[in-house]
Each structure stands twice: as structure tokens, then as C-alpha cells.
Amino acid sequence: MLKRPEFITRVLLVLTVIGLPALILGYQFVLRPHLNSTRTIEISASTPENGGFQPASFTVEAGETLTLRFTSMDVTHGVAIGPGLGIDLGSIDPGHIKEVTLTFDHAGTYTFYCNTWCSINHWRMRGVIEVRDSLNPNAFPANQVDPVIAALAADGVDIDATTHNGSMNMDTTAMLPGRPSALRGAAIAVNLVIPTELQDQAWRRSHTPMQGIALLLSYNANASQTDLADAVAYLWVVEGSAETRTTTAQFYAQNCASCHGETGGGDGFMAAQTTETPVAFSDPNYLFGMRGDVLYAKIRRGGMGTDMPNFGTLITPEETWALVDYLWTLSLETDERTTGEG
Amino acid sequence: MTTVPRADTQHRPSPLNTVLKSRLFQPTLQLIALFGFTLAILTGFFGTPAGSRNFGIVFVWIVWWALLIIVLVPFFGRAWCTVCPIPAPGEWLQRRGIVQRTPGKLRTLGKRFPKRLKNMWLQNFGFLTIATFSAIILTRPNISAGVLLGFIVVAVALSILYDNRVFCRYVCPVGGFIGLYAMMSPLELRVRDCQTCREHGAKDCVVGNEKGYGCPWMVYPGNLTRNTYCGLCFECMKTCPKDNITLRLRPFGSDLFVAKERRLDEAYKAFIMLGCALVYSTVLLGHWGWIKNWANMDSLPHWLIYAVGLWVFNLALIPGLFWVTTWMGRKITRANVPQRDLFVSFAYTLVPLGLAAWIAFSLGFVFVNGSYAISVISDPFGWGWNLFGTANAAWTPFAPQLLNFLQVGILMIGLMVAVNTAYRIARQHHSVHQQAFAAMLPIAGLLTLITGTFLWLYLG
């Protein structure tokens, strides 16, 4: 017959060694999921060299409410989820946790990605969420062909070319006299004849600003090259709300600036590490030779033979156009760059 | 041997005496510790992999470690061994009981532990092995939990094979350095009167009686002159029919001057502990990210270089430097003392300096990372719990402006005590003051150089 102290300590021992694990694990993995309708997925974030996101992919059902909990394991990471969800959890310091609860309405593929520069392979730090239709789990939406990229391919446009001025009869070696100013252009444009093509967004997106200047010159023979460049700058950036530009500027700062530079000078802190020198959007002679749809395609598809990653899985086509619109502002006079005011 | 004053903490009968003699005393503490230990293992295996949000990492390697090295060891010696849950299950199996004094022999296979391993060498190599992987063990909860669980498995296995606490005495890598630094503690368990022990033939403290077990640490209290191998289990206090065992207060570091028990394995423990403090300070607190990456196994070749470097530094470079300084002292004084004896004796000067270095190093990360404990206590697994409402407490370094002052102060105290120890040990070999002073000078130089290196690491 055990004496009372011995009996009590043995009971305490059993409770500690068996009861405690059973209680905690039972609550967390059995009882808690029953009490809580929201499924929680724990995702650890490490630099790509150390495994990136773990798990890097998972499947959920459309309509299912889900909590994603991100923990940074090594350095400060940032987590955003796209395309089109507008979820940006901000930076997550090592050991810290951030979570988001969301419901995917439709089947499709979404990407969670790091948007804070974390390592030389930062851009590889992505994960995939496959959302399936619970009523028809085998029917998964096929990847849709991007009509803009398809049209460029059909027209034989080389997305990776460094200039696209050649399709119009113009001097492709012409240099702009200085940085264009959309602010000045707004005042100048009211005194110029603006052809209908330049008022058409679709035309502007499929032509370079230099082609716009050439076209404007044919209607306004007495205007100076500077005035024409300013007017075209105004026409190229006039659309889009200030709010969108602010959001887009933040996206650029988080995802593009490390290579292309904060002000688009092609001088980001990772520029020296890339296979090819990143292009300088702040150089109007480069940017005014580019077509908007080509920039759009490069952003969504990525750069062939360069270290430019694809962003088509992260942002929507609308967000991509907003980014293209923002890029134009980087070539303008310094005080017009960041906000894109024009 | 110099006699130093002692103050008996136990007046017969006293409340402390009653508590220490209670059979419930140690098991109660062990069960509480076992609760924390179980939680640490559970959080390690099932909790968040982020170390700073995991109870197993924060409470073992920050809270427990700080408590151990800053408070328990310097002031209470082997007090942690009283509480430690690791050997408890094995010991309870041997005894077939937790609290009760089960009659008869311990239940083991009765194997004899190899004589050649009855020293600190296993603990030395065990600690170095842990240190080699420490950058990973200290930061990855699952690996940390695996190591803790491994300790308990080994302890149980050894308690099945051998009588008593073979794991604690000869294997535990933590117990080794606690024993070494317990020599600094102002608290000691000793017999009141050695003559009483000599005249008492039954030796209940060794063989046990109905009130308690024979010393599980395989120590004869009647001969106890140092804290190194007494695990403060207080079994001898329970079994002594003469009430001749007591806890006493004494000056810090008294055991360092017990000349007859100095050994090479203990000397190497002192080298390894000091060397590891230097390496840890460099890797974890230094400005060289590449060393941290190497220790973190960024690649196998890098880690192998780090591992080999660590072992060579601790087993060859530091002892080699020490050998040279003791040789210089011997040459200066033309002493007729074997070089090996001087080498081993003077190695004990590294005990106060090593302990000071570990305290200074530990303050560095406790002050910086201690606040993680506030959030982790509410969410030990990192599962989003908030048990005490502190789960979202922000990481806040504690008094960063004070840290360097404390580190410098502690290191300087460590250096002064070490130099004083060197002189007093020198006087044990040289009766003349001038000779002892001369013999101590090269060692004092090395101690100063080492302290300067620590200061450079912390302040540079």
C-alpha cells in the first residue's frame, strides 16, 4: 500500500509526462479545430537559400475561410498575396508572426511572395495557393493567355528589344533635349492640335512616346521639340488616380527598386549582381523609346536572359498597367517622379 | 592548507534542516522542473520553428541558462542538480519510488562503470560536442528538444545499467561545468566534524538506511573537501544518524585551494569552458557574420573548419598557451616542481575568470533577448494562444546602456580574483613571496590578455 505522498507524486508524474502532452496536443489538434471553423496554415519564411516558404504550396477550397500564419525564421521578410487580393502583411521580423484570415471566392491560382529584399535570391521566394472548386474539384481553371502578350507575339514584336520606335517613319536616333515635364505639358497641350490617336489609350499603349512626339510634330510643325516632349509626357501619364499611383509607387519600391533603383536609375543595390544591368527608367531617351504594352509584357512575363522575374502571377493586368503608368513618371523631371502628378 | 571561516546555516533543529531532510523536498522540485522540461520538449517538437517564439528555446537557453550561470552556480553551486529533472526518471526507476525509501538494493543491472571513465573526460568531450553544434541546438526548437530528450534517454539507460547517478557524475555535459564552477560558490555541504565520521563505522551516508539512500553521487561526505562532485541531493543529511552534515557559508572560491584533489581532466574542463566562452562571444556577439554562418552550417566545409577550429582552440591552443606560461614561471623561479603539477594547479585560476566570462557573455544575450520570455509565457507554442495576456508584448532589450558597464565590471572582478587565485596557488608551490609572485606573473599576463580579448569583443 503506497503512502499518500508517494501516491500523490506518482499521480503528478503521470499527469506531467502523459497528461500534459495529451491535454495540450489534444486541445490544439483535435478540440480546437472542432471549435474553430477556420483552418490555420502555419507557413515559415526563410531566405530562398534556406528553403523559402514552408510549405511552398497548398490547396484550399473556394469558399473556405482560411487563416495563414507567417513566421520569419531568419531575416526580415515581407509577405503579400496576389494577384488582385490587395493583401500586404508588411514586414515580419525574425521570430515574429503575422497572420491573415481570408476566403477565396473562386477557383484559381494565387501567389504569396516576399516583398522585402531578403537575400540575393529574394525574387525566388514565392509560394502557391491552389484554390479548387469544392463542387467540381477536378475542374481547375486553365492558365489564361494574356491577350496583350498574345497580340504582341502575333504582331511579331520582340518584347526583349531595347527600342520599339522603328515602326514609324522617324529619326530613331533623335535625342530628347532634357527631362520632359508633364506639368508643363499640361499647359502646353491646350495650345496644340492633339490628333485622335494620341487621345486613344489603346494607341498610346501600343506606341512609344517618341512615336507620339513624331505624330504630334506632323500636326504642330512650329512647336519646339521640348514642348512636344512635355505634351506627350502629359498625355502618357494623365490617366490614373493619385491613390493608385501611391499604391503602385509602394509596389515599385518593394519589388522593383532593389534592381532598377528607387528613382529608376538602374542603380539599385542589387544592380551589380544581376546578369544584365537593369534598365534605367529615369533615362527618358530609353523609356520614350519603349511601348507601354511591351513594358506590360516584360513585367508580367519576366525578362528573357536577365534576372527580371515574372510578376504576372503576383499582380493583376490592371495593376500591371498601373505599374507601367508609374514607370513613365520616373523619366520626368525630378519633382514629378514619385507621385506621378501630371 | 589555509583554513577559511565557515558559517553553519543550520542550527539543529531549524526549518531549513527540516525541509532539507524531508523526503518530499527534492522530488517536489524535480516534478516542478519536469513539468517545464516536458513543456520544453513538447514546444520544441510541436511548436513554432521560430526560436524566439518557442518556449523550448526561450526558457531553456535564455531563462534557464541565465538563472543557472548568473545566479545558481555562482551563489548556490550545484543547486540546479538538486532540481534537475533529467536524472529523475532513471533514479525513480532504480529506487522503485519517488518519495518513499524503498527497502533493498537499487534495481539496476549492477554493471561496473569503467574505471578509466570515472573522471570528467566524457563530460569534457560531451560539452565540446554540444558546443560544436550549439549554433543549431540553441536556435532550432526541434533539434533542441531532441537533445533534451536524448539526455533523458541516456540518463535512464545508464540508470538501468549502473547503480546511482553515473550520468550526472561522469556523463552530463552540463553537470561537468556546474561542478567546476561550483567551487566558486559560497555555499557548501560538509560534515560538521570529520572525527565523528571517522569513528562511525556504519557509514549510513554511503550505504543508506531506512531514512534515505546511500549517496547517489558516490561521494563519501566525510572526505568531502570541494563542491565539485556533491549534487546537493541531501540524502546524506537524511541518513546521517549523527546529524553531522550541514550546509555552510564560506568565502567565494574556497575550493580552488584544495591542492590534493586537482586533476588534469578538471584542468581541461577549465580550459574548455573558457575557450568556449571566447568562441561563443565571437560567434554569437561578434561582428563577423561569416563565422556565425560557418557555425550555422551554411556549408559542410565551412562548418567542418569551424568544428575543427573549435576543438583545436579548446584542446590545444588554450592549454598550449597555458603550458607555455606555467613553463615560463617555472623557468623564472627555477622551481623544483614538476611542470605537469604546475600546469594542472594553475589551471584553476581560469575557474573565476571563466565563470566571470560566462556571466558577462550571458548578460549580453539575456539583456537583449530576455523580453522574449514575456510573450512566450503566454504563447509557448507560437500557436496564437494568449494565456496571460502578454503574447503580443514587444521585444524590448533591457537596459542596453548598462550592459557594457556590467560586463566590464564582472570581467574585471573575474580577472582580479583569478590573479589572486594564481598568487595563492603559487604560494602553495613556493613558500617565498618573491618566488610565488614571479611564478604567477606570466599567468597573470595571460589572464589579462584573455580578459582584454573579452573586453575587445564586447566593447570593440
XYZ file of C-alpha atoms in Angstrom, chain B:
460
model
C 46.100 24.225 3.534
C 44.662 27.561 4.589
C 41.685 27.336 6.893
C 38.900 29.697 5.996
C 35.971 30.607 8.240
C 32.631 28.850 7.748
C 29.161 29.817 8.921
C 26.777 26.960 9.646
C 23.372 27.739 8.114
C 21.615 25.007 10.031
C 21.087 25.222 13.714
C 19.692 21.983 14.976
C 16.713 21.849 14.682
C 15.870 24.569 12.162
C 13.169 24.991 9.497
C 15.815 24.653 6.779
C 17.085 21.490 8.397
C 13.565 20.068 8.452
C 12.924 20.944 4.814
C 16.211 19.509 3.543
C 15.699 16.302 5.469
C 12.190 15.822 4.131
C 11.911 13.054 1.536
C 9.448 15.270 -0.334
C 11.930 18.114 -0.799
C 13.881 17.007 -3.855
C 11.083 15.120 -5.696
C 8.784 18.137 -5.387
C 11.364 20.405 -7.022
C 12.143 17.769 -9.644
C 8.469 17.323 -10.529
C 8.066 21.074 -10.994
C 11.179 21.121 -13.175
C 9.948 18.058 -15.051
C 6.771 19.952 -15.904
C 8.845 22.710 -17.511
C 11.125 20.170 -19.149
C 8.180 18.292 -20.681
C 6.752 21.559 -21.928
C 10.121 22.487 -23.444
C 10.250 19.188 -25.332
C 6.635 19.470 -26.474
C 7.084 23.019 -27.714
C 10.306 22.005 -29.427
C 8.656 19.231 -31.402
C 5.206 20.700 -31.972
C 5.582 24.459 -31.569
C 6.670 27.162 -33.964
C 10.075 26.660 -35.544
C 10.875 30.307 -34.795
C 13.194 30.052 -31.802
C 12.353 33.432 -30.307
C 8.670 32.483 -30.145
C 9.199 28.982 -28.788
C 9.138 28.174 -25.072
C 11.668 25.399 -25.547
C 14.298 27.790 -26.870
C 13.489 30.891 -24.842
C 13.019 29.225 -21.477
C 15.817 26.699 -21.800
C 18.565 28.677 -23.497
C 17.771 32.155 -22.220
C 15.820 31.951 -18.935
C 17.217 28.701 -17.533
C 20.723 29.372 -18.752
C 20.740 32.878 -17.247
C 19.367 31.586 -13.965
C 21.967 28.821 -13.932
C 25.116 30.735 -14.816
C 24.335 34.133 -13.307
C 22.582 33.102 -10.088
C 22.548 29.389 -9.229
C 26.118 28.333 -9.925
C 27.963 31.384 -8.542
C 25.873 31.603 -5.373
C 24.458 28.131 -4.777
C 26.900 25.808 -6.537
C 25.229 22.631 -7.631
C 21.739 23.749 -6.560
C 20.491 23.064 -10.088
C 21.476 19.407 -9.650
C 19.017 19.285 -6.745
C 16.242 20.343 -9.083
C 17.337 18.859 -12.428
C 14.649 16.567 -13.846
C 16.925 14.739 -16.304
C 18.190 12.001 -13.961
C 14.939 11.854 -12.003
C 13.036 9.201 -14.006
C 16.053 6.882 -14.023
C 16.628 7.386 -10.339
C 12.961 6.781 -9.523
C 13.114 3.568 -11.559
C 16.194 2.450 -9.642
C 14.506 3.217 -6.360
C 11.072 1.936 -7.361
C 9.619 5.026 -5.815
C 9.650 8.774 -5.956
C 9.386 9.838 -2.347
C 9.491 6.649 -0.341
C 12.633 4.908 0.812
C 12.171 1.536 -0.810
C 13.910 -1.229 1.164
C 16.579 -3.280 -0.518
C 19.111 -2.606 -3.240
C 18.696 -0.313 -6.176
C 17.107 -2.033 -9.150
C 19.766 -1.990 -11.867
C 21.719 -4.476 -13.915
C 24.567 -3.855 -11.493
C 27.221 -3.303 -14.150
C 30.500 -1.695 -13.145
C 31.188 1.637 -14.767
C 34.647 1.534 -16.428
C 37.277 2.904 -14.105
C 39.064 4.771 -16.864
C 35.890 6.798 -17.431
C 35.475 7.784 -13.817
C 36.578 11.362 -14.418
C 35.464 14.457 -16.305
C 36.765 13.497 -19.740
C 33.398 12.242 -21.011
C 31.840 15.463 -19.798
C 34.593 17.470 -21.472
C 34.097 15.817 -24.825
C 30.324 15.853 -24.398
C 30.343 19.587 -23.794
C 32.621 20.190 -26.769
C 30.331 18.087 -28.945
C 27.306 20.081 -27.855
C 29.283 23.297 -28.354
C 30.204 22.253 -31.879
C 26.532 22.068 -32.810
C 25.381 24.778 -30.429
C 24.544 27.400 -33.045
C 21.928 24.957 -34.303
C 20.869 23.433 -30.995
C 20.325 26.845 -29.450
C 18.148 28.184 -32.245
C 16.164 25.270 -33.701
C 13.425 24.111 -31.361
C 13.062 20.590 -32.736
C 16.778 19.879 -32.521
C 16.943 21.434 -29.078
C 14.048 19.233 -27.941
C 15.761 16.191 -29.448
C 18.901 16.916 -27.455
C 16.932 17.345 -24.214
C 15.056 14.137 -24.847
C 18.340 12.434 -25.712
C 19.756 13.488 -22.341
C 16.866 11.887 -20.526
C 17.103 8.691 -22.593
C 20.831 8.371 -21.897
C 20.272 9.108 -18.202
C 17.594 6.411 -17.951
C 19.699 3.917 -19.903
C 22.683 4.470 -17.617
C 20.500 4.192 -14.537
C 19.346 0.796 -15.780
C 22.920 -0.380 -16.320
C 24.659 1.121 -13.299
C 23.843 1.963 -9.715
C 23.418 5.580 -8.689
C 23.824 8.708 -10.773
C 26.516 7.668 -13.225
C 25.005 10.033 -15.790
C 25.279 13.069 -13.507
C 28.691 12.207 -12.151
C 30.524 11.168 -15.315
C 28.462 11.952 -18.421
C 26.267 15.040 -18.153
C 27.981 17.845 -20.110
C 26.185 20.448 -18.020
C 26.964 18.760 -14.722
C 30.662 18.865 -15.557
C 30.973 22.608 -15.708
C 28.490 23.144 -12.877
C 30.798 21.013 -10.750
C 33.827 23.033 -11.823
C 32.255 26.414 -11.191
C 30.516 25.218 -8.005
C 33.963 25.555 -6.459
C 33.333 29.307 -6.543
C 30.063 29.072 -4.611
C 29.868 30.484 -1.086
C 27.660 27.538 -0.103
C 28.980 24.100 0.782
C 27.611 20.848 2.130
C 30.126 19.395 4.559
C 30.371 17.351 7.712
C 30.413 19.306 10.934
C 33.098 17.157 12.495
C 35.324 14.820 10.461
C 36.307 12.877 13.558
C 32.676 11.879 14.101
C 32.613 10.349 10.617
C 35.879 8.557 11.074
C 34.643 6.983 14.290
C 31.284 5.998 12.835
C 31.701 2.592 11.284
C 28.277 2.041 9.690
C 28.736 4.805 7.102
C 24.993 5.209 6.568
C 25.709 8.122 4.223
C 27.391 5.690 1.810
C 25.221 2.597 2.168
C 21.940 4.242 3.137
C 19.460 3.378 5.841
C 15.709 3.427 6.386
C 15.687 7.221 6.138
C 17.478 7.569 2.854
C 19.703 6.147 0.162
C 23.453 5.935 0.071
C 24.998 8.898 -1.713
C 23.770 8.675 -5.337
C 26.795 10.726 -6.395
C 29.131 8.076 -4.977
C 30.778 10.540 -2.617
C 31.816 9.912 0.968
C 30.766 13.093 2.773
C 33.340 12.529 5.490
C 36.081 13.240 2.949
C 34.261 15.999 1.113
C 36.550 18.976 0.656
C 35.114 20.512 -2.521
C 31.687 21.085 -4.088
C 32.661 19.564 -7.431
C 31.043 16.168 -7.082
C 28.366 16.761 -4.446
C 24.994 17.028 -6.190
C 23.213 18.549 -3.194
C 20.600 15.793 -3.087
C 20.746 15.895 0.733
C 20.407 12.097 1.080
C 23.410 12.114 3.443
C 21.683 14.692 5.596
C 18.712 12.353 5.861
C 20.720 9.223 6.570
C 23.358 10.575 8.955
C 22.424 9.255 12.396
C 24.850 11.695 13.991
C 23.254 14.744 12.390
C 26.778 15.613 11.294
C 26.008 17.032 7.820
C 25.265 20.672 7.285
C 25.107 23.467 4.725
C 27.648 26.180 5.401
C 28.518 29.597 4.107
C 32.146 30.254 3.261
C 34.188 32.727 1.193
C 33.737 32.573 -2.585
C 36.111 30.218 -4.365
C 37.363 28.365 -1.278
C 37.579 25.041 -3.131
C 40.181 26.392 -5.554
C 42.857 25.999 -2.934
C 42.250 22.331 -2.151
C 45.537 21.168 -3.652
C 45.240 17.413 -3.179
C 42.232 16.977 -5.454
C 43.457 18.839 -8.549
C 43.284 16.763 -11.714
C 44.102 17.095 -15.391
C 40.536 16.350 -16.502
C 39.269 19.205 -14.330
C 42.018 21.470 -15.651
C 40.862 20.714 -19.181
C 37.287 21.434 -18.149
C 38.522 24.900 -17.134
C 40.308 25.354 -20.492
C 37.284 24.202 -22.466
C 34.857 26.413 -20.594
C 36.994 29.495 -21.020
C 37.715 28.650 -24.653
C 34.047 28.111 -25.420
C 33.147 31.416 -23.739
C 35.616 33.099 -26.087
C 34.304 31.265 -29.138
C 30.653 31.914 -28.246
C 31.341 35.581 -27.628
C 32.987 35.767 -31.032
C 30.362 33.779 -32.913
C 27.171 34.974 -31.250
C 28.022 38.508 -30.150
C 30.826 39.422 -32.548
C 30.655 41.452 -35.712
C 31.748 38.698 -38.062
C 28.706 37.326 -39.819
C 30.735 34.790 -41.739
C 31.797 32.970 -38.543
C 28.168 32.818 -37.468
C 27.286 31.402 -40.885
C 30.010 28.792 -40.586
C 28.807 27.774 -37.112
C 25.271 27.654 -38.514
C 26.385 25.105 -41.131
C 25.932 27.332 -44.159
C 28.016 24.696 -45.894
C 29.598 21.470 -44.726
C 33.204 22.514 -45.488
C 32.746 25.792 -43.594
C 31.220 24.039 -40.633
C 33.979 21.413 -40.607
C 36.587 24.170 -40.493
C 34.671 25.800 -37.637
C 34.312 22.478 -35.780
C 37.963 21.536 -36.139
C 38.956 25.067 -35.164
C 36.778 24.915 -32.059
C 38.296 21.631 -30.891
C 41.873 22.660 -31.661
C 41.339 26.009 -29.939
C 39.975 24.386 -26.792
C 42.085 21.260 -26.578
C 45.396 22.522 -27.916
C 45.712 26.284 -28.290
C 44.413 27.469 -24.905
C 46.095 24.622 -22.955
C 49.236 25.196 -25.044
C 49.340 28.879 -24.133
C 48.795 27.939 -20.535
C 51.538 25.357 -20.663
C 53.947 27.988 -22.007
C 53.082 30.489 -19.272
C 53.455 27.947 -16.466
C 56.736 26.786 -18.041
C 57.945 30.395 -18.089
C 57.034 30.815 -14.436
C 58.860 27.606 -13.614
C 61.948 28.734 -15.510
C 61.937 32.173 -13.874
C 61.736 30.695 -10.395
C 63.819 27.614 -11.179
C 61.217 25.725 -9.206
C 61.735 22.088 -8.424
C 58.109 21.261 -9.092
C 57.028 19.001 -11.984
C 55.773 21.068 -14.915
C 52.615 18.945 -15.097
C 51.738 19.752 -11.480
C 52.134 23.475 -12.081
C 50.121 23.233 -15.293
C 47.238 21.498 -13.532
C 47.387 23.652 -10.383
C 47.408 26.977 -12.159
C 44.587 25.876 -14.465
C 42.256 26.521 -11.521
C 42.964 30.238 -11.922
C 40.767 30.001 -15.009
C 37.758 28.996 -12.904
C 36.919 32.507 -11.601
C 37.830 34.115 -14.915
C 35.843 31.553 -16.895
C 32.799 31.967 -14.685
C 33.028 35.765 -14.978
C 33.343 35.429 -18.751
C 30.268 33.218 -18.953
C 28.286 35.623 -16.777
C 29.363 38.581 -18.916
C 28.554 36.684 -22.110
C 25.189 35.522 -20.780
C 24.236 39.030 -19.663
C 24.812 40.075 -23.261
C 22.050 37.937 -24.671
C 19.788 37.923 -21.594
C 19.578 41.709 -21.578
C 18.950 41.764 -25.308
C 16.650 38.780 -25.704
C 15.186 38.243 -22.235
C 11.986 40.079 -23.090
C 11.002 37.256 -25.432
C 10.085 35.317 -22.297
C 7.202 37.711 -21.614
C 5.449 36.924 -24.870
C 6.429 33.258 -24.938
C 4.970 32.540 -21.496
C 1.553 33.436 -22.916
C 2.020 31.591 -26.183
C 4.590 28.862 -25.516
C 3.993 27.020 -28.786
C 3.574 30.088 -31.003
C 0.105 28.849 -31.858
C -1.614 32.170 -31.258
C -2.539 31.466 -27.630
C -2.610 34.301 -25.126
C -2.713 32.596 -21.729
C -1.671 35.574 -19.600
C -2.398 38.438 -21.982
C 1.258 39.071 -22.812
C 1.519 37.203 -26.109
C 1.917 40.403 -28.093
C 4.441 42.010 -25.789
C 7.051 43.718 -27.909
C 10.670 42.667 -27.901
C 12.408 45.215 -25.712
C 16.101 44.993 -24.859
C 16.635 45.560 -21.144
C 18.834 48.472 -20.065
C 21.217 48.328 -23.030
C 23.080 51.352 -21.631
C 24.006 49.333 -18.529
C 25.124 46.175 -20.257
C 28.702 47.112 -21.109
C 29.323 48.562 -17.647
C 28.173 45.325 -16.048
C 30.212 43.197 -18.429
C 33.354 45.216 -17.801
C 32.798 45.158 -14.038
C 32.230 41.406 -13.929
C 35.222 40.664 -16.139
C 37.460 42.887 -14.023
C 36.277 41.187 -10.841
C 36.915 37.828 -12.526
C 40.422 38.936 -13.507
C 41.257 40.188 -10.031
C 40.008 37.010 -8.369
C 41.870 34.924 -10.953
C 45.149 36.775 -10.396
C 44.696 36.499 -6.633
C 43.985 32.790 -7.071
C 47.136 32.449 -9.169
C 49.199 34.027 -6.421
C 47.679 31.869 -3.701
C 48.214 28.716 -5.754
C 51.791 29.864 -6.410
C 52.287 30.192 -2.673
C 51.287 26.534 -2.325
C 54.295 25.692 -4.512
C 56.676 28.421 -3.361
C 56.992 29.318 0.279
C 58.806 32.568 -0.528
C 56.633 35.510 -1.580
C 59.029 36.759 -4.290
C 59.206 33.340 -5.924
C 55.458 32.896 -5.844
C 54.985 36.358 -7.292
C 57.443 35.663 -10.092
C 55.862 32.294 -10.883
C 52.453 33.919 -11.058
C 53.469 36.810 -13.328
C 53.338 35.039 -16.733
C 49.971 33.545 -15.790
C 48.666 36.924 -14.690
C 49.800 38.243 -18.071
C 47.864 35.558 -19.900
C 44.789 36.130 -17.727
C 44.985 39.852 -18.517
C 45.366 39.129 -22.219
C 42.301 36.874 -22.186
C 40.278 39.451 -20.257
C 41.389 42.111 -22.725
C 40.173 39.920 -25.570
C 36.748 39.611 -23.952
C 36.597 43.366 -23.394
C 37.553 43.950 -27.007
C 34.839 41.559 -28.147
C 32.163 43.201 -26.003
C 33.207 46.833 -26.368
C 35.008 46.816 -29.710
